[in-house]
XYZ file of C-alpha atoms in Angstrom:
633
model
C 155.508 96.727 72.424
C 155.031 100.417 71.690
C 158.178 102.476 72.296
C 157.808 105.890 73.883
C 159.528 108.963 72.465
C 162.654 108.553 74.609
C 163.192 104.929 73.618
C 162.746 105.802 69.941
C 165.367 108.556 70.219
C 167.856 106.178 71.867
C 167.271 103.557 69.168
C 167.769 106.123 66.377
C 170.973 107.463 67.917
C 172.352 103.976 68.478
C 171.987 103.294 64.755
C 173.957 106.494 64.076
C 176.661 105.615 66.631
C 177.094 102.123 65.178
C 177.775 103.440 61.679
C 181.463 102.884 60.816
C 181.650 106.008 58.712
C 179.371 109.014 59.060
C 179.859 112.580 57.932
C 176.920 114.220 59.632
C 175.653 115.184 63.082
C 172.348 114.455 64.804
C 170.126 117.079 66.402
C 167.750 116.498 69.351
C 165.155 119.249 69.169
C 162.706 120.024 71.950
C 161.046 122.848 73.862
C 162.629 124.572 76.847
C 161.809 122.842 80.083
C 160.712 119.663 78.322
C 163.454 117.638 79.978
C 165.899 117.268 77.070
C 168.980 117.790 79.215
C 167.623 115.520 81.934
C 166.965 112.836 79.328
C 170.408 113.230 77.785
C 172.300 113.064 81.075
C 170.240 110.398 82.830
C 169.124 108.091 80.018
C 170.959 108.711 76.743
C 174.555 109.063 78.008
C 174.425 105.881 80.178
C 173.340 103.950 77.067
C 175.980 105.486 74.771
C 178.813 105.064 77.276
C 178.563 101.328 76.764
C 179.997 101.829 73.264
C 182.279 104.872 73.408
C 183.487 107.607 75.753
C 180.972 110.463 75.816
C 181.982 114.104 76.097
C 179.073 116.319 77.175
C 179.486 120.098 76.848
C 176.982 122.872 77.447
C 177.498 125.729 74.990
C 175.822 128.183 77.332
C 178.366 130.815 78.386
C 181.054 129.735 75.885
C 181.970 132.858 73.924
C 184.275 131.696 71.102
C 185.319 128.591 69.188
C 188.695 128.844 70.946
C 186.921 128.675 74.320
C 184.958 125.666 73.129
C 188.139 123.925 72.040
C 189.673 124.619 75.458
C 186.752 122.822 77.100
C 186.962 119.931 74.625
C 190.706 119.651 75.243
C 190.229 119.252 78.961
C 187.563 116.562 78.456
C 189.682 114.602 75.987
C 192.791 114.935 78.137
C 190.818 113.697 81.155
C 189.736 110.566 79.275
C 193.264 110.073 77.922
C 194.772 110.395 81.417
C 192.340 107.867 82.870
C 193.187 105.388 80.124
C 196.934 105.777 80.766
C 196.378 105.325 84.498
C 194.474 102.120 83.891
C 197.150 100.794 81.568
C 199.831 101.500 84.166
C 197.729 99.824 86.853
C 197.270 96.745 84.669
C 201.026 96.531 83.994
C 201.642 96.672 87.751
C 199.271 93.777 88.298
C 196.404 95.769 89.784
C 192.908 94.716 88.729
C 191.072 97.554 87.047
C 188.092 97.228 84.737
C 189.250 97.704 81.172
C 187.726 100.573 79.256
C 185.218 99.298 76.749
C 186.321 100.897 73.502
C 185.992 99.826 69.896
C 188.968 99.476 67.592
C 187.576 101.418 64.678
C 190.059 102.014 61.875
C 189.869 105.294 60.042
C 191.751 106.482 56.992
C 191.030 110.107 57.737
C 193.741 112.119 59.463
C 193.282 114.754 62.118
C 192.743 117.948 60.198
C 195.538 120.472 60.577
C 193.175 123.208 61.750
C 191.529 121.031 64.402
C 194.879 119.662 65.621
C 196.229 123.181 66.012
C 193.125 124.269 67.890
C 193.386 121.349 70.310
C 197.051 122.071 70.850
C 196.200 125.709 71.434
C 193.588 124.710 73.974
C 196.141 122.675 75.900
C 198.281 125.752 76.497
C 196.031 126.504 79.468
C 196.643 123.058 80.974
C 199.611 122.430 83.320
C 202.306 120.575 81.401
C 202.298 117.260 83.222
C 203.402 113.894 81.900
C 199.949 113.041 80.593
C 199.651 116.357 78.772
C 203.021 115.918 77.045
C 202.127 112.367 76.008
C 198.754 113.536 74.757
C 200.295 116.309 72.628
C 202.801 113.812 71.242
C 200.063 111.346 70.283
C 198.036 114.190 68.820
C 200.916 115.199 66.594
C 201.416 111.573 65.533
C 197.749 111.353 64.580
C 197.261 108.664 67.222
C 194.312 110.536 68.756
C 191.240 109.444 66.817
C 188.256 111.685 67.279
C 185.943 109.036 65.891
C 186.257 107.083 69.135
C 184.414 109.828 71.024
C 180.788 110.863 71.112
C 180.444 114.637 71.474
C 177.178 116.011 72.851
C 176.769 119.777 72.597
C 173.806 121.065 74.637
C 172.151 124.522 74.723
C 172.984 125.195 71.063
C 170.315 127.900 70.855
C 171.723 129.657 73.943
C 175.259 129.922 72.607
C 176.426 133.442 71.789
C 178.781 132.044 69.147
C 177.364 132.578 65.674
C 175.330 129.517 64.766
C 176.858 129.317 61.273
C 180.342 129.338 62.785
C 179.339 126.595 65.200
C 177.862 124.480 62.423
C 181.082 124.920 60.472
C 183.089 123.661 63.442
C 180.766 120.665 63.904
C 181.080 119.958 60.178
C 184.846 119.731 60.596
C 184.405 117.279 63.457
C 182.017 114.975 61.608
C 183.208 115.233 58.005
C 186.971 115.398 58.373
C 187.316 113.413 61.619
C 184.313 111.070 61.581
C 183.450 112.116 65.140
C 179.971 111.376 66.410
C 178.279 114.688 67.233
C 174.883 115.157 68.874
C 173.469 118.697 69.133
C 170.754 119.379 71.701
C 168.647 122.491 71.259
C 165.306 124.240 71.078
C 165.388 125.007 67.383
C 162.308 127.211 67.465
C 164.302 129.775 69.444
C 167.057 129.760 66.802
C 164.575 130.269 63.972
C 162.684 132.969 65.834
C 165.872 134.789 66.725
C 167.179 134.730 63.170
C 163.832 135.697 61.667
C 163.622 138.612 64.115
C 167.172 139.611 63.227
C 166.330 139.390 59.545
C 163.273 141.597 60.014
C 165.239 144.216 61.962
C 168.027 144.299 59.424
C 165.889 144.005 56.319
C 167.147 147.263 54.848
C 170.765 146.357 55.480
C 170.350 142.911 53.984
C 168.875 144.388 50.820
C 172.275 145.942 50.194
C 174.124 142.640 50.628
C 174.876 140.234 47.851
C 172.833 137.096 47.288
C 175.860 135.000 48.199
C 176.270 136.743 51.527
C 172.622 136.226 52.389
C 173.006 132.599 51.423
C 175.957 132.180 53.799
C 173.831 133.738 56.549
C 171.019 131.260 56.065
C 171.056 128.957 59.069
C 168.712 126.450 57.529
C 170.963 125.945 54.532
C 173.980 125.206 56.743
C 171.942 122.990 59.001
C 170.948 120.871 56.013
C 174.621 120.300 55.198
C 175.729 119.404 58.752
C 172.684 117.807 60.396
C 171.750 114.476 58.854
C 168.933 113.623 61.250
C 166.749 115.717 63.530
C 164.769 113.889 66.189
C 161.966 115.584 68.079
C 162.074 115.253 71.856
C 158.562 115.496 73.245
C 158.094 115.748 76.973
C 156.000 113.065 78.618
C 155.818 113.788 82.329
C 153.917 110.546 82.936
C 156.807 108.443 81.611
C 159.595 110.307 83.452
C 157.701 111.094 86.667
C 158.887 108.115 88.690
C 162.468 108.269 87.404
C 162.785 111.933 88.330
C 161.010 111.337 91.641
C 163.382 108.568 92.742
C 166.388 110.718 91.878
C 165.179 113.821 93.713
C 163.738 112.170 96.843
C 165.942 109.081 97.293
C 162.868 106.858 97.608
C 162.003 108.195 101.089
C 158.666 108.998 102.781
C 158.309 112.079 100.589
C 158.679 109.864 97.529
C 155.872 107.502 98.582
C 153.455 110.395 99.078
C 154.344 112.014 95.729
C 153.967 108.626 94.081
C 150.560 108.107 95.680
C 149.324 111.431 94.285
C 151.024 111.113 90.880
C 147.790 111.358 88.870
C 146.517 114.377 90.815
C 149.825 116.218 90.414
C 150.112 115.485 86.701
C 146.499 116.517 86.171
C 147.411 119.942 87.564
C 150.293 120.120 85.090
C 147.962 119.053 82.287
C 145.268 121.643 82.873
C 147.881 124.401 83.030
C 149.365 123.076 79.764
C 152.728 122.610 81.457
C 155.231 119.992 80.249
C 158.105 121.623 82.075
C 160.224 118.992 83.777
C 162.177 121.718 85.574
C 158.949 122.810 87.273
C 158.279 119.182 88.215
C 161.764 118.865 89.743
C 161.306 122.240 91.491
C 158.038 120.966 92.960
C 159.621 117.755 94.236
C 162.511 119.622 95.882
C 160.374 122.255 97.565
C 157.862 119.716 98.882
C 160.610 117.435 100.204
C 162.067 120.383 102.126
C 158.697 121.523 103.455
C 157.576 118.033 104.441
C 160.693 117.565 106.578
C 160.163 120.948 108.242
C 156.474 120.237 108.869
C 157.249 116.866 110.444
C 159.793 118.535 112.725
C 157.253 121.209 113.759
C 154.614 118.544 114.476
C 157.005 116.684 116.770
C 158.597 119.718 118.429
C 155.212 121.306 119.211
C 153.661 117.963 120.222
C 150.942 118.092 117.555
C 148.832 114.985 116.987
C 150.830 112.950 114.421
C 147.691 111.147 113.244
C 146.917 114.301 111.259
C 150.394 114.609 109.753
C 150.103 112.518 106.579
C 146.828 114.072 105.440
C 148.064 117.570 106.261
C 151.265 116.900 104.298
C 149.237 115.749 101.280
C 147.199 118.973 101.343
C 150.383 121.043 101.552
C 151.773 119.006 98.660
C 148.939 120.126 96.358
C 149.505 123.699 97.507
C 153.207 123.370 96.614
C 152.331 122.050 93.142
C 149.824 124.792 92.373
C 152.059 127.545 93.746
C 155.030 126.222 91.754
C 153.007 126.115 88.530
C 151.659 129.608 89.114
C 155.109 130.992 89.837
C 157.345 129.051 87.411
C 155.030 128.549 84.439
C 152.299 131.187 84.701
C 154.416 133.978 86.201
C 151.851 134.751 88.886
C 152.840 135.837 92.379
C 150.203 134.383 94.702
C 151.550 136.383 97.615
C 150.280 139.523 95.922
C 146.944 137.920 95.112
C 146.283 136.486 98.566
C 147.660 139.496 100.437
C 147.580 138.690 104.148
C 145.170 135.792 104.512
C 144.947 132.093 103.845
C 142.119 130.816 101.697
C 140.554 127.846 100.008
C 140.611 128.426 96.267
C 139.165 126.709 93.262
C 142.688 126.999 92.029
C 142.822 127.271 88.272
C 139.393 128.707 87.608
C 137.417 131.935 87.645
C 136.511 131.181 91.282
C 140.153 131.027 92.259
C 143.378 132.601 91.141
C 143.737 131.976 87.428
C 140.568 132.624 85.500
C 142.105 131.702 82.155
C 142.370 128.004 83.027
C 139.500 125.604 83.667
C 138.495 124.255 87.042
C 140.554 121.463 88.582
C 137.766 118.978 89.217
C 139.813 116.173 90.768
C 140.404 117.878 94.092
C 137.867 120.639 93.491
C 139.362 123.073 95.973
C 142.947 123.544 97.070
C 143.836 124.820 100.515
C 146.156 127.769 99.947
C 148.449 128.639 102.856
C 150.569 131.760 103.087
C 153.619 129.989 104.484
C 153.721 127.689 101.410
C 153.523 130.518 98.903
C 156.078 132.565 100.805
C 158.472 129.618 100.785
C 158.009 128.951 97.051
C 159.029 132.515 96.178
C 161.692 133.177 98.815
C 162.847 129.818 100.240
C 162.187 131.382 103.660
C 159.926 129.421 105.989
C 157.716 131.456 108.312
C 157.375 129.121 111.303
C 154.717 131.289 112.955
C 152.471 130.997 109.898
C 153.203 127.272 109.654
C 152.196 126.584 113.264
C 149.055 128.705 112.874
C 148.152 126.763 109.740
C 148.688 123.381 111.428
C 146.496 124.445 114.373
C 143.814 125.696 112.004
C 143.886 122.447 110.020
C 143.655 120.216 113.105
C 140.766 122.304 114.429
C 138.999 121.937 111.082
C 139.447 118.167 111.176
C 138.294 117.897 114.763
C 135.113 119.772 113.852
C 134.506 118.010 110.533
C 131.487 115.969 111.633
C 130.772 114.659 108.130
C 134.288 113.280 107.753
C 134.135 111.475 111.101
C 130.629 110.151 110.430
C 131.814 108.764 107.095
C 134.782 107.114 108.815
C 132.409 105.222 111.135
C 129.863 104.462 108.433
C 132.498 103.083 106.032
C 133.421 100.359 108.526
C 130.196 98.582 107.552
C 131.474 98.137 103.984
C 134.856 96.576 104.823
C 135.108 92.990 103.549
C 137.642 91.770 106.132
C 136.393 91.556 109.758
C 139.910 91.970 111.178
C 140.344 95.175 109.238
C 136.910 96.379 110.399
C 137.858 95.730 114.032
C 141.086 97.715 113.600
C 139.125 100.645 112.176
C 136.582 100.459 115.010
C 139.335 100.365 117.638
C 140.936 103.404 115.979
C 137.635 105.310 116.326
C 137.297 104.293 119.986
C 140.878 105.391 120.570
C 140.124 108.785 118.984
C 137.124 109.199 121.291
C 139.202 108.311 124.338
C 141.819 110.882 123.292
C 139.077 113.517 122.976
C 139.666 114.120 119.248
C 136.019 114.516 118.234
C 133.964 117.657 118.631
C 130.703 117.369 120.543
C 128.497 117.761 117.479
C 129.675 114.487 115.934
C 128.166 112.164 118.575
C 124.487 112.427 117.549
C 125.615 111.366 114.054
C 127.680 108.335 115.060
C 126.012 106.919 118.186
C 123.655 104.507 116.405
C 126.323 103.045 114.122
C 128.846 102.836 116.954
C 126.486 100.844 119.186
C 125.664 98.479 116.312
C 129.350 97.920 115.506
C 130.267 97.437 119.174
C 127.472 94.843 119.522
C 128.810 93.015 116.434
C 132.455 92.880 117.523
C 132.159 93.001 121.330
C 134.937 91.191 123.190
C 133.980 92.440 126.628
C 137.264 94.326 127.042
C 138.505 96.665 124.300
C 135.142 96.547 122.562
C 132.061 96.681 124.792
C 129.045 98.919 125.267
C 130.152 99.737 128.822
C 133.543 100.969 127.575
C 131.873 102.864 124.725
C 129.587 104.720 127.159
C 132.425 105.390 129.559
C 134.788 106.971 127.008
C 131.990 109.000 125.376
C 130.828 110.392 128.721
C 134.417 111.282 129.667
C 135.097 112.977 126.347
C 131.807 114.902 126.147
C 132.251 116.139 129.710
C 135.472 117.900 128.613
C 133.611 119.485 125.696
C 130.312 120.301 127.386
C 130.818 124.007 126.655
C 130.314 123.167 122.949
C 126.791 121.849 123.538
C 123.947 123.448 121.591
C 120.404 122.105 121.729
C 119.676 123.372 118.211
C 122.641 121.438 116.775
C 121.960 118.129 118.511
C 120.366 116.218 115.637
C 119.794 112.557 116.488
C 118.106 110.024 114.283
C 116.801 107.089 116.260
C 117.774 103.569 115.248
C 116.675 100.008 115.933
C 119.318 99.832 118.648
C 117.318 100.634 121.802
C 120.431 101.006 123.949
C 121.829 103.653 121.580
C 118.577 105.624 121.752
C 118.480 105.476 125.548
C 122.118 106.512 125.829
C 121.534 109.460 123.493
C 118.720 110.739 125.744
C 120.945 110.308 128.785
C 123.839 112.076 127.064
C 121.603 114.925 125.871
C 120.250 115.626 129.374
C 123.693 115.358 130.948
C 125.217 117.813 128.487
C 122.337 120.234 128.880
C 122.774 120.233 132.654
C 126.519 120.637 132.374
C 126.077 123.484 129.916
C 123.879 125.289 132.455
C 126.351 124.691 135.290
C 129.276 125.848 133.171
C 127.388 128.916 131.986
C 126.533 129.956 135.526
C 130.141 129.443 136.597
C 131.277 131.605 133.680
C 128.773 134.364 134.528
C 129.979 134.442 138.134
C 133.620 134.621 137.020
C 132.812 137.421 134.576
C 130.831 139.431 137.115
C 133.577 139.093 139.656
C 136.304 140.262 137.264
C 134.915 142.282 134.344
C 135.178 146.024 134.219
C 132.028 146.833 132.215
C 129.365 145.820 134.754
C 126.420 147.666 133.084
C 126.961 145.837 129.785
C 127.138 142.486 131.557
C 123.964 143.195 133.548
C 122.135 144.198 130.370
C 123.114 140.871 128.778
C 122.048 138.785 131.799
C 118.680 140.519 132.300
C 117.464 141.245 128.787
C 114.128 139.834 127.718
C 114.663 136.788 125.482
C 117.761 135.530 127.269
C 117.655 131.890 128.515
C 115.474 131.459 131.629
C 114.449 128.627 133.917
C 111.441 128.898 136.207
C 110.955 132.551 135.299
C 114.485 133.536 136.363
C 116.975 135.720 134.557
C 120.601 134.646 134.210
C 121.549 137.360 136.682
C 119.675 135.511 139.413
C 122.228 132.683 139.369
C 124.993 135.026 140.497
C 125.344 135.339 144.295
C 123.754 138.632 145.371
C 126.728 139.590 147.548
C 128.929 139.618 144.398
C 126.381 141.721 142.476
C 125.953 144.278 145.272
C 129.695 144.513 145.873
C 130.433 145.266 142.186
C 127.491 147.669 141.792
C 128.600 149.744 144.780
C 132.113 149.985 143.259
C 131.056 151.422 139.874
C 131.226 155.180 139.048
C 128.142 157.380 139.383
C 127.570 157.396 135.624
C 127.419 153.576 135.587
C 124.900 153.673 138.453
C 122.624 155.810 136.253
C 123.053 153.309 133.370
C 122.226 150.350 135.655
C 119.161 152.236 136.896
C 118.021 152.642 133.267
C 118.612 148.956 132.483
C 116.503 147.848 135.440
C 113.612 150.198 134.542
C 113.701 149.074 130.877
C 113.744 145.339 131.569
C 111.361 145.244 134.557
C 109.318 148.394 135.291
C 108.567 149.198 131.625
C 107.398 145.629 130.819
C 103.695 145.151 131.570
C 103.694 141.360 131.928
C 107.062 141.156 133.700
C 105.562 139.134 136.532
C 104.584 136.383 134.103
C 108.029 136.023 132.518
C 110.370 136.988 135.412
C 108.419 136.021 138.544
C 111.379 133.898 139.756
C 113.564 137.011 140.096
C 111.540 138.259 143.088
C 113.859 136.431 145.514
C 116.981 137.953 143.915
C 115.643 141.517 144.086
C 114.393 141.161 147.674
C 117.803 139.928 148.784
C 119.454 142.679 146.747
C 117.130 145.336 148.350
C 117.865 144.177 151.878
C 121.657 143.895 151.419
C 121.969 147.261 149.677
C 119.769 148.955 152.312
C 122.077 147.702 155.050
C 125.146 149.201 153.328
C 123.766 152.649 152.510
C 125.185 154.130 155.715
C 128.726 153.156 154.631
C 128.670 155.572 151.655
C 130.538 158.806 152.407
C 129.956 160.689 149.143
C 126.690 162.594 149.007
C 126.460 162.245 145.219
C 127.184 158.526 145.416
C 124.548 158.209 148.162
C 122.061 160.093 145.977
C 122.513 157.725 143.006
C 122.398 154.657 145.240
C 119.090 155.837 146.784
C 117.609 156.192 143.296
C 118.783 152.671 142.404
C 117.445 151.244 145.687
C 114.035 152.863 145.064
C 113.983 151.262 141.596
C 114.731 147.835 143.118
C 111.931 148.292 145.666
C 109.491 149.159 142.837
C 110.542 146.000 140.974
C 109.936 143.914 144.096
C 106.435 145.371 144.395
C 105.699 144.669 140.723
C 106.887 141.047 140.901
C 104.916 140.231 144.088
């Protein structure tokens, strides 16, 4: 079986640990963000602890060798204290698991310099019984450093001179046979020293050859480091391990596991192997998913859309995290104040230096996600708006719904097909589908219902009933131009489509007239509304304008209330749409009854007008109406 890079590193280090005598250290070298520290803490240390106590120390922030020794002292004292506590417990008859330690004999003694440093480090520790015993054993050379494994991480980040550090490690491994593992990104050490050498070239020319030799990191490394192993990040191999740790194998975990390939493809095309970005992505999505679920429930949103919405947000979290953490791009600045759908890592989207992400093609980019990635602040208003927008998109996605129905035909298991069909019928009953989807699914629905009819949950009568009920609630969406129906061999489906089409058309007319009446009875801009309802080209039936469907008493009442200037505008609208049109009788002959009624009602109310100017404008308008009546007769 092929071993991956992590397993090979563990095997190599185990060989080193099992050596009775070794006078060298091992270095694990890998790029920043590649997951070295994660690997060391979560995989390497658990393996090594089976043989010896492990002391892990990050060198980041440690300023001097004395400070380092202080930290080491506390670690060693902690192990020593635990061992003494277990021994005392065993003597008292308590059952404690014995520490698994090897009895390795060593002829080397604790070096005087190291012993003094450890003792010095213990000056900061309260002088308890364990500390006194530890110092005593240290002085008696009973403390054997070869029974510990020391792991020093962040070597390249240490501000202690690297040559000084290597000298200290050399003392540990050569004079005390301690096992030392150094974890670092060596390229940063080399770059830093080469840059320093370039900046100080003139100064170094004045130094002796010996001095320059002492300053050569690579020469000292060769003396101290006996083996360097290369840690190469493989997000595919660590993905599930990291995921389980960060999500506790919950609902978030299952979704991230389902989309593992898509997520890692995004990392691949952005050339990212940064495990810290992967962990960042998992954490942020876990937090957002929990918030989104809470918002869905609190605001009574349809939970059937939750999982798919969460998966879309997940891809947005991944792309935003990569842009922010690895590419240094602030999408908030790029998107400004609007959401978008972007071909994410391509010239069509946000990052034109990276090729198109073909697997998902386009990523839905939401402002609340990007804002959260950069600030950890969730804008609930933007989140709710985005959820509403998404659900509306799904409701109106006729192709998606049509595919859902069509795909039932290709299911191998009849029971599964019935469940899918019942789910579609349930969606119809809950009014989840927009009106435009029915011409596309009627034929297939009738065929499927005929196949699986049980006379109760699945029957043509129930299908018709729930469709009629749902379409009635959405009749305002009806558009003759968008009602595309392709006839099928199912005669009943074809007949029902014709029935549904006529019913919706009639309801659309009724609803439109009701809306016109409501508008005319409440709107302020009466001239604009009259222009819209009378203009040539507007929908007509039997040669009637839309205005003719509004009760004349409402029209007259509103017209007599408008200012004088609006009366002049209305006069102009009537002349333009009726008196100036030569063939008006042919296209608006049905309006004759409206204008006659209007003429009679307005004539009866002329005596109620007190203002002479108002009376003047009303007489002009009444004369215009009389002329229209004559022209339409």
